[in-house]
Amino acid sequence: MPRKPAASAYHHGDLRRSLLAVAFDILKTKGPEALSLREVARAASVSHQAPYHHFPSRQHLLAALATEGFDDLASRLDEAQRQTQNLETIGQATGVAYVLFAAQNPERFRLMFGGEIGSRAPYPELVDASQRVFALLRRPFGTPPGSRPGRDDDGQVDQHPPASVVANVTAGQNPVVLTLWSTVHGLASLVVDGQVVLSGDALERAALATTQMVWLGVKQTLASAPTSVPTQQSRRPPS
């Protein structure tokens, strides 16, 4: 009787999903430099050519892993924001969820925001996923929790993705959003890189305190800002 082939450690009913699971394991344990299509094929017990049916290149594989990361981060931000309807606490919950995601997924976080992938333009799914995250970062400042992340009030796709993904942040974008994002991303990066050693409740308290300080500064700035600035056209000429 012929011997049955050994069962693979991974279920291949959905080969793409299985390959991504293998790739994520390699990313977590060995880092992105160890990721190659050949190594993923070997670990998944498939032919060396099999991954190419789903990922034309290593960069496509990395982009898919980053897309999953942005999808996960978007889900966490959305869940955190829906726990409260208060504008200030929504902003604080957003910051805490962002930092905790980074601390729990350091290699994925580095891949999402680092330069390993290169230009994001060839990967529309990655661009779209990153847009959803930025839409959620903007949500406490005017986008109601019931609206669809990644789309404006007219249902059009949001054209303001994170600067590190598609374009530079311009002065025309909301400086309050940029302040919050810069602060929580900075803390997240310090934690991921081991420059700030915090975990568990201590990390959550630090993230909350950081976002609270940002909100205090934002409120003071808005309270002291003039309600309107006369334009050159609106000024009356001297008589």
PDB file of C-alpha atoms in Angstrom:
ATOM      1  CA  MET A   1       0.000   0.000   0.000  1.00  0.00           C
ATOM      2  CA  PRO A   2       1.444   3.394  -0.953  1.00  0.00           C
ATOM      3  CA  ARG A   3       2.393   5.629   1.963  1.00  0.00           C
ATOM      4  CA  LYS A   4       0.235   8.722   2.490  1.00  0.00           C
ATOM      5  CA  PRO A   5       2.060  12.024   2.215  1.00  0.00           C
ATOM      6  CA  ALA A   6       2.859  13.754   5.481  1.00  0.00           C
ATOM      7  CA  ALA A   7       0.263  16.292   6.541  1.00  0.00           C
ATOM      8  CA  SER A   8       1.363  19.904   6.293  1.00  0.00           C
ATOM      9  CA  ALA A   9       1.497  22.018   9.412  1.00  0.00           C
ATOM     10  CA  TYR A  10      -0.682  24.577   7.608  1.00  0.00           C
ATOM     11  CA  HIS A  11      -4.125  24.217   6.105  1.00  0.00           C
ATOM     12  CA  HIS A  12      -4.056  25.084   2.415  1.00  0.00           C
ATOM     13  CA  GLY A  13      -7.770  25.413   1.768  1.00  0.00           C
ATOM     14  CA  ASP A  14      -6.960  29.102   1.369  1.00  0.00           C
ATOM     15  CA  LEU A  15      -3.332  29.136   0.264  1.00  0.00           C
ATOM     16  CA  ARG A  16      -3.011  32.907   0.335  1.00  0.00           C
ATOM     17  CA  ARG A  17      -4.213  33.097   3.922  1.00  0.00           C
ATOM     18  CA  SER A  18      -1.938  30.224   4.910  1.00  0.00           C
ATOM     19  CA  LEU A  19       1.062  31.895   3.301  1.00  0.00           C
ATOM     20  CA  LEU A  20       0.322  35.135   5.119  1.00  0.00           C
ATOM     21  CA  ALA A  21       0.061  33.272   8.423  1.00  0.00           C
ATOM     22  CA  VAL A  22       3.453  31.669   7.788  1.00  0.00           C
ATOM     23  CA  ALA A  23       4.949  34.996   6.730  1.00  0.00           C
ATOM     24  CA  PHE A  24       3.644  36.683   9.864  1.00  0.00           C
ATOM     25  CA  ASP A  25       5.232  33.989  12.026  1.00  0.00           C
ATOM     26  CA  ILE A  26       8.570  34.585  10.301  1.00  0.00           C
ATOM     27  CA  LEU A  27       8.165  38.353  10.657  1.00  0.00           C
ATOM     28  CA  LYS A  28       7.533  38.056  14.406  1.00  0.00           C
ATOM     29  CA  THR A  29      10.339  35.621  15.139  1.00  0.00           C
ATOM     30  CA  LYS A  30      13.062  36.589  12.668  1.00  0.00           C
ATOM     31  CA  GLY A  31      12.199  40.046  11.365  1.00  0.00           C
ATOM     32  CA  PRO A  32      11.526  41.285   7.817  1.00  0.00           C
ATOM     33  CA  GLU A  33      15.068  40.595   6.624  1.00  0.00           C
ATOM     34  CA  ALA A  34      14.357  36.856   6.933  1.00  0.00           C
ATOM     35  CA  LEU A  35      11.211  37.057   4.819  1.00  0.00           C
ATOM     36  CA  SER A  36      11.432  35.694   1.307  1.00  0.00           C
ATOM     37  CA  LEU A  37       8.956  33.866  -0.885  1.00  0.00           C
ATOM     38  CA  ARG A  38      11.235  30.846  -0.894  1.00  0.00           C
ATOM     39  CA  GLU A  39      11.417  30.779   2.912  1.00  0.00           C
ATOM     40  CA  VAL A  40       7.646  31.155   3.200  1.00  0.00           C
ATOM     41  CA  ALA A  41       7.131  28.293   0.733  1.00  0.00           C
ATOM     42  CA  ARG A  42       9.532  26.081   2.670  1.00  0.00           C
ATOM     43  CA  ALA A  43       7.852  26.821   6.012  1.00  0.00           C
ATOM     44  CA  ALA A  44       4.398  26.226   4.516  1.00  0.00           C
ATOM     45  CA  SER A  45       5.489  22.958   2.868  1.00  0.00           C
ATOM     46  CA  VAL A  46       4.504  24.044  -0.640  1.00  0.00           C
ATOM     47  CA  SER A  47       6.467  24.302  -3.857  1.00  0.00           C
ATOM     48  CA  HIS A  48       8.796  27.249  -4.309  1.00  0.00           C
ATOM     49  CA  GLN A  49       6.580  28.541  -7.109  1.00  0.00           C
ATOM     50  CA  ALA A  50       3.296  28.367  -5.179  1.00  0.00           C
ATOM     51  CA  PRO A  51       3.589  31.752  -3.402  1.00  0.00           C
ATOM     52  CA  TYR A  52       4.099  33.540  -6.724  1.00  0.00           C
ATOM     53  CA  HIS A  53       0.488  32.781  -7.685  1.00  0.00           C
ATOM     54  CA  HIS A  54      -0.582  35.186  -4.919  1.00  0.00           C
ATOM     55  CA  PHE A  55       2.436  37.464  -4.418  1.00  0.00           C
ATOM     56  CA  PRO A  56       4.379  38.410  -7.566  1.00  0.00           C
ATOM     57  CA  SER A  57       7.286  39.632  -5.451  1.00  0.00           C
ATOM     58  CA  ARG A  58       8.582  39.866  -1.901  1.00  0.00           C
ATOM     59  CA  GLN A  59       7.376  43.472  -1.804  1.00  0.00           C
ATOM     60  CA  HIS A  60       3.824  42.341  -2.564  1.00  0.00           C
ATOM     61  CA  LEU A  61       4.042  39.927   0.360  1.00  0.00           C
ATOM     62  CA  LEU A  62       5.280  42.675   2.680  1.00  0.00           C
ATOM     63  CA  ALA A  63       2.524  44.994   1.459  1.00  0.00           C
ATOM     64  CA  ALA A  64      -0.100  42.347   2.209  1.00  0.00           C
ATOM     65  CA  LEU A  65       1.266  41.920   5.741  1.00  0.00           C
ATOM     66  CA  ALA A  66       1.183  45.676   6.273  1.00  0.00           C
ATOM     67  CA  THR A  67      -2.377  45.824   4.930  1.00  0.00           C
ATOM     68  CA  GLU A  68      -3.450  43.252   7.504  1.00  0.00           C
ATOM     69  CA  GLY A  69      -1.796  45.396  10.162  1.00  0.00           C
ATOM     70  CA  PHE A  70      -3.672  48.535   9.137  1.00  0.00           C
ATOM     71  CA  ASP A  71      -6.936  46.570   9.040  1.00  0.00           C
ATOM     72  CA  ASP A  72      -6.277  45.313  12.579  1.00  0.00           C
ATOM     73  CA  LEU A  73      -5.347  48.788  13.814  1.00  0.00           C
ATOM     74  CA  ALA A  74      -8.478  50.282  12.233  1.00  0.00           C
ATOM     75  CA  SER A  75     -10.657  47.694  13.982  1.00  0.00           C
ATOM     76  CA  ARG A  76      -9.050  48.461  17.336  1.00  0.00           C
ATOM     77  CA  LEU A  77      -9.391  52.215  16.944  1.00  0.00           C
ATOM     78  CA  ASP A  78     -13.016  51.874  15.882  1.00  0.00           C
ATOM     79  CA  GLU A  79     -13.831  49.626  18.838  1.00  0.00           C
ATOM     80  CA  ALA A  80     -12.095  51.966  21.291  1.00  0.00           C
ATOM     81  CA  GLN A  81     -13.912  55.020  19.950  1.00  0.00           C
ATOM     82  CA  ARG A  82     -17.324  53.389  20.155  1.00  0.00           C
ATOM     83  CA  GLN A  83     -16.962  52.894  23.908  1.00  0.00           C
ATOM     84  CA  THR A  84     -17.714  56.580  24.510  1.00  0.00           C
ATOM     85  CA  GLN A  85     -19.518  59.501  22.878  1.00  0.00           C
ATOM     86  CA  ASN A  86     -17.534  62.251  24.611  1.00  0.00           C
ATOM     87  CA  LEU A  87     -15.210  64.073  22.224  1.00  0.00           C
ATOM     88  CA  GLU A  88     -12.315  64.274  24.661  1.00  0.00           C
ATOM     89  CA  THR A  89     -12.486  60.665  25.813  1.00  0.00           C
ATOM     90  CA  ILE A  90     -12.828  59.466  22.209  1.00  0.00           C
ATOM     91  CA  GLY A  91      -9.556  61.202  21.422  1.00  0.00           C
ATOM     92  CA  GLN A  92      -7.879  59.709  24.480  1.00  0.00           C
ATOM     93  CA  ALA A  93      -9.175  56.218  23.718  1.00  0.00           C
ATOM     94  CA  THR A  94      -7.809  56.567  20.194  1.00  0.00           C
ATOM     95  CA  GLY A  95      -4.340  57.398  21.466  1.00  0.00           C
ATOM     96  CA  VAL A  96      -4.278  54.557  23.978  1.00  0.00           C
ATOM     97  CA  ALA A  97      -5.470  51.983  21.430  1.00  0.00           C
ATOM     98  CA  TYR A  98      -2.839  53.144  18.928  1.00  0.00           C
ATOM     99  CA  VAL A  99       0.031  52.795  21.411  1.00  0.00           C
ATOM    100  CA  LEU A 100      -1.159  49.422  22.714  1.00  0.00           C
ATOM    101  CA  PHE A 101      -1.426  48.069  19.169  1.00  0.00           C
ATOM    102  CA  ALA A 102       2.175  49.065  18.485  1.00  0.00           C
ATOM    103  CA  ALA A 103       3.423  47.524  21.731  1.00  0.00           C
ATOM    104  CA  GLN A 104       1.645  44.250  21.008  1.00  0.00           C
ATOM    105  CA  ASN A 105       2.713  44.124  17.343  1.00  0.00           C
ATOM    106  CA  PRO A 106       6.192  45.667  17.159  1.00  0.00           C
ATOM    107  CA  GLU A 107       7.428  43.983  13.974  1.00  0.00           C
ATOM    108  CA  ARG A 108       4.152  44.577  12.165  1.00  0.00           C
ATOM    109  CA  PHE A 109       4.144  48.223  13.312  1.00  0.00           C
ATOM    110  CA  ARG A 110       7.675  48.767  11.981  1.00  0.00           C
ATOM    111  CA  LEU A 111       6.675  47.229   8.667  1.00  0.00           C
ATOM    112  CA  MET A 112       3.537  49.371   8.394  1.00  0.00           C
ATOM    113  CA  PHE A 113       5.324  52.670   8.921  1.00  0.00           C
ATOM    114  CA  GLY A 114       8.907  51.893   7.938  1.00  0.00           C
ATOM    115  CA  GLY A 115      10.667  52.005   4.603  1.00  0.00           C
ATOM    116  CA  GLU A 116      10.945  48.269   3.945  1.00  0.00           C
ATOM    117  CA  ILE A 117       8.100  48.251   1.420  1.00  0.00           C
ATOM    118  CA  GLY A 118       9.111  51.407  -0.414  1.00  0.00           C
ATOM    119  CA  SER A 119       6.510  53.284  -2.435  1.00  0.00           C
ATOM    120  CA  ARG A 120       2.944  52.346  -1.482  1.00  0.00           C
ATOM    121  CA  ALA A 121       1.490  53.466  -4.804  1.00  0.00           C
ATOM    122  CA  PRO A 122       1.595  49.994  -6.457  1.00  0.00           C
ATOM    123  CA  TYR A 123      -0.478  48.497  -3.618  1.00  0.00           C
ATOM    124  CA  PRO A 124      -3.988  50.050  -3.621  1.00  0.00           C
ATOM    125  CA  GLU A 125      -5.271  47.757  -0.871  1.00  0.00           C
ATOM    126  CA  LEU A 126      -2.493  48.986   1.406  1.00  0.00           C
ATOM    127  CA  VAL A 127      -3.258  52.605   0.556  1.00  0.00           C
ATOM    128  CA  ASP A 128      -6.961  52.068   1.243  1.00  0.00           C
ATOM    129  CA  ALA A 129      -6.274  50.351   4.582  1.00  0.00           C
ATOM    130  CA  SER A 130      -3.995  53.175   5.692  1.00  0.00           C
ATOM    131  CA  GLN A 131      -6.659  55.715   4.699  1.00  0.00           C
ATOM    132  CA  ARG A 132      -9.149  54.004   6.986  1.00  0.00           C
ATOM    133  CA  VAL A 133      -6.741  54.350   9.900  1.00  0.00           C
ATOM    134  CA  PHE A 134      -6.194  58.037   9.246  1.00  0.00           C
ATOM    135  CA  ALA A 135      -9.943  58.585   8.900  1.00  0.00           C
ATOM    136  CA  LEU A 136     -10.326  57.098  12.379  1.00  0.00           C
ATOM    137  CA  LEU A 137      -7.606  59.381  13.727  1.00  0.00           C
ATOM    138  CA  ARG A 138      -9.575  62.309  12.286  1.00  0.00           C
ATOM    139  CA  ARG A 139     -12.918  61.037  13.565  1.00  0.00           C
ATOM    140  CA  PRO A 140     -12.767  62.655  17.048  1.00  0.00           C
ATOM    141  CA  PHE A 141     -12.406  66.037  15.345  1.00  0.00           C
ATOM    142  CA  GLY A 142     -15.539  66.037  13.263  1.00  0.00           C
ATOM    143  CA  THR A 143     -16.325  62.631  11.750  1.00  0.00           C
ATOM    144  CA  PRO A 144     -19.208  61.033  13.708  1.00  0.00           C
ATOM    145  CA  PRO A 145     -18.715  57.448  14.976  1.00  0.00           C
ATOM    146  CA  GLY A 146     -21.567  56.184  12.801  1.00  0.00           C
ATOM    147  CA  SER A 147     -19.955  57.246   9.531  1.00  0.00           C
ATOM    148  CA  ARG A 148     -17.952  54.909   7.375  1.00  0.00           C
ATOM    149  CA  PRO A 149     -14.187  55.141   7.952  1.00  0.00           C
ATOM    150  CA  GLY A 150     -12.252  56.167   4.904  1.00  0.00           C
ATOM    151  CA  ARG A 151     -15.086  58.116   3.241  1.00  0.00           C
ATOM    152  CA  ASP A 152     -16.197  61.702   3.534  1.00  0.00           C
ATOM    153  CA  ASP A 153     -19.738  62.998   4.130  1.00  0.00           C
ATOM    154  CA  ASP A 154     -20.559  62.635   0.437  1.00  0.00           C
ATOM    155  CA  GLY A 155     -19.512  58.988   0.415  1.00  0.00           C
ATOM    156  CA  GLN A 156     -16.337  59.702  -1.530  1.00  0.00           C
ATOM    157  CA  VAL A 157     -13.093  57.953  -0.635  1.00  0.00           C
ATOM    158  CA  ASP A 158     -11.082  60.006   1.852  1.00  0.00           C
ATOM    159  CA  GLN A 159      -8.183  61.648   0.034  1.00  0.00           C
ATOM    160  CA  HIS A 160      -6.074  62.329   3.133  1.00  0.00           C
ATOM    161  CA  PRO A 161      -4.086  59.169   3.975  1.00  0.00           C
ATOM    162  CA  PRO A 162      -1.197  59.147   6.481  1.00  0.00           C
ATOM    163  CA  ALA A 163       1.844  61.096   5.371  1.00  0.00           C
ATOM    164  CA  SER A 164       4.167  58.121   5.747  1.00  0.00           C
ATOM    165  CA  VAL A 165       2.055  56.111   3.329  1.00  0.00           C
ATOM    166  CA  VAL A 166       1.193  58.283   0.371  1.00  0.00           C
ATOM    167  CA  ALA A 167       1.942  61.988   0.649  1.00  0.00           C
ATOM    168  CA  ASN A 168       3.434  64.616   2.907  1.00  0.00           C
ATOM    169  CA  VAL A 169       1.218  66.269   5.477  1.00  0.00           C
ATOM    170  CA  THR A 170       0.443  69.757   4.239  1.00  0.00           C
ATOM    171  CA  ALA A 171      -0.464  72.889   6.114  1.00  0.00           C
ATOM    172  CA  GLY A 172      -3.990  72.555   4.781  1.00  0.00           C
ATOM    173  CA  GLN A 173      -4.647  69.449   6.867  1.00  0.00           C
ATOM    174  CA  ASN A 174      -5.971  69.608  10.418  1.00  0.00           C
ATOM    175  CA  PRO A 175      -3.077  70.582  12.730  1.00  0.00           C
ATOM    176  CA  VAL A 176      -4.941  69.154  15.723  1.00  0.00           C
ATOM    177  CA  VAL A 177      -5.055  65.719  14.091  1.00  0.00           C
ATOM    178  CA  LEU A 178      -1.384  66.009  13.174  1.00  0.00           C
ATOM    179  CA  THR A 179      -0.533  66.913  16.775  1.00  0.00           C
ATOM    180  CA  LEU A 180      -2.383  63.914  18.195  1.00  0.00           C
ATOM    181  CA  TRP A 181      -0.976  61.519  15.608  1.00  0.00           C
ATOM    182  CA  SER A 182       2.592  62.790  16.008  1.00  0.00           C
ATOM    183  CA  THR A 183       2.413  62.437  19.780  1.00  0.00           C
ATOM    184  CA  VAL A 184       0.934  58.951  20.014  1.00  0.00           C
ATOM    185  CA  HIS A 185       3.031  57.678  17.102  1.00  0.00           C
ATOM    186  CA  GLY A 186       6.139  59.049  18.779  1.00  0.00           C
ATOM    187  CA  LEU A 187       5.350  57.258  22.041  1.00  0.00           C
ATOM    188  CA  ALA A 188       4.468  54.082  20.154  1.00  0.00           C
ATOM    189  CA  SER A 189       7.776  54.178  18.276  1.00  0.00           C
ATOM    190  CA  LEU A 190       9.752  54.722  21.489  1.00  0.00           C
ATOM    191  CA  VAL A 191       8.064  51.691  23.048  1.00  0.00           C
ATOM    192  CA  VAL A 192       8.556  49.509  19.957  1.00  0.00           C
ATOM    193  CA  ASP A 193      12.250  50.426  19.758  1.00  0.00           C
ATOM    194  CA  GLY A 194      12.819  49.789  23.457  1.00  0.00           C
ATOM    195  CA  GLN A 195      13.601  53.409  24.319  1.00  0.00           C
ATOM    196  CA  VAL A 196      10.642  53.513  26.704  1.00  0.00           C
ATOM    197  CA  VAL A 197      10.294  50.288  28.681  1.00  0.00           C
ATOM    198  CA  LEU A 198       6.675  50.014  29.751  1.00  0.00           C
ATOM    199  CA  SER A 199       4.069  47.286  29.508  1.00  0.00           C
ATOM    200  CA  GLY A 200       0.634  46.324  30.743  1.00  0.00           C
ATOM    201  CA  ASP A 201      -1.177  48.820  32.950  1.00  0.00           C
ATOM    202  CA  ALA A 202       1.874  51.086  33.184  1.00  0.00           C
ATOM    203  CA  LEU A 203       1.953  51.485  29.406  1.00  0.00           C
ATOM    204  CA  GLU A 204      -1.777  52.140  29.243  1.00  0.00           C
ATOM    205  CA  ARG A 205      -1.498  54.804  31.954  1.00  0.00           C
ATOM    206  CA  ALA A 206       1.406  56.455  30.140  1.00  0.00           C
ATOM    207  CA  ALA A 207      -0.497  56.484  26.850  1.00  0.00           C
ATOM    208  CA  LEU A 208      -3.568  57.943  28.547  1.00  0.00           C
ATOM    209  CA  ALA A 209      -1.541  60.632  30.329  1.00  0.00           C
ATOM    210  CA  THR A 210       0.154  61.568  27.051  1.00  0.00           C
ATOM    211  CA  THR A 211      -3.094  61.968  25.152  1.00  0.00           C
ATOM    212  CA  GLN A 212      -4.638  63.898  28.051  1.00  0.00           C
ATOM    213  CA  MET A 213      -1.760  66.379  27.897  1.00  0.00           C
ATOM    214  CA  VAL A 214      -2.260  66.743  24.149  1.00  0.00           C
ATOM    215  CA  TRP A 215      -5.952  67.449  24.669  1.00  0.00           C
ATOM    216  CA  LEU A 216      -5.172  70.017  27.363  1.00  0.00           C
ATOM    217  CA  GLY A 217      -2.841  71.822  24.985  1.00  0.00           C
ATOM    218  CA  VAL A 218      -5.364  71.645  22.157  1.00  0.00           C
ATOM    219  CA  LYS A 219      -8.151  73.080  24.320  1.00  0.00           C
ATOM    220  CA  GLN A 220      -5.955  75.925  25.528  1.00  0.00           C
ATOM    221  CA  THR A 221      -4.858  76.704  21.985  1.00  0.00           C
ATOM    222  CA  LEU A 222      -8.399  76.712  20.629  1.00  0.00           C
ATOM    223  CA  ALA A 223      -9.656  78.801  23.545  1.00  0.00           C
ATOM    224  CA  SER A 224      -7.052  81.491  22.908  1.00  0.00           C
ATOM    225  CA  ALA A 225      -7.373  81.480  19.109  1.00  0.00           C
ATOM    226  CA  PRO A 226      -9.232  84.392  17.483  1.00  0.00           C
ATOM    227  CA  THR A 227     -12.643  83.466  16.118  1.00  0.00           C
ATOM    228  CA  SER A 228     -11.919  85.172  12.826  1.00  0.00           C
ATOM    229  CA  VAL A 229      -9.107  86.944  11.059  1.00  0.00           C
ATOM    230  CA  PRO A 230      -9.990  89.835   8.739  1.00  0.00           C
ATOM    231  CA  THR A 231      -8.803  89.317   5.216  1.00  0.00           C
ATOM    232  CA  GLN A 232      -7.127  91.958   3.101  1.00  0.00           C
ATOM    233  CA  GLN A 233     -10.289  92.286   1.042  1.00  0.00           C
ATOM    234  CA  SER A 234     -12.496  92.812   4.099  1.00  0.00           C
ATOM    235  CA  ARG A 235     -10.425  95.626   5.586  1.00  0.00           C
ATOM    236  CA  ARG A 236     -11.756  99.099   4.949  1.00  0.00           C
ATOM    237  CA  PRO A 237      -9.357 101.419   3.180  1.00  0.00           C
ATOM    238  CA  PRO A 238      -8.208 104.448   5.173  1.00  0.00           C
ATOM    239  CA  SER A 239     -10.423 107.481   4.677  1.00  0.00           C
TER     240      SER A 239
END
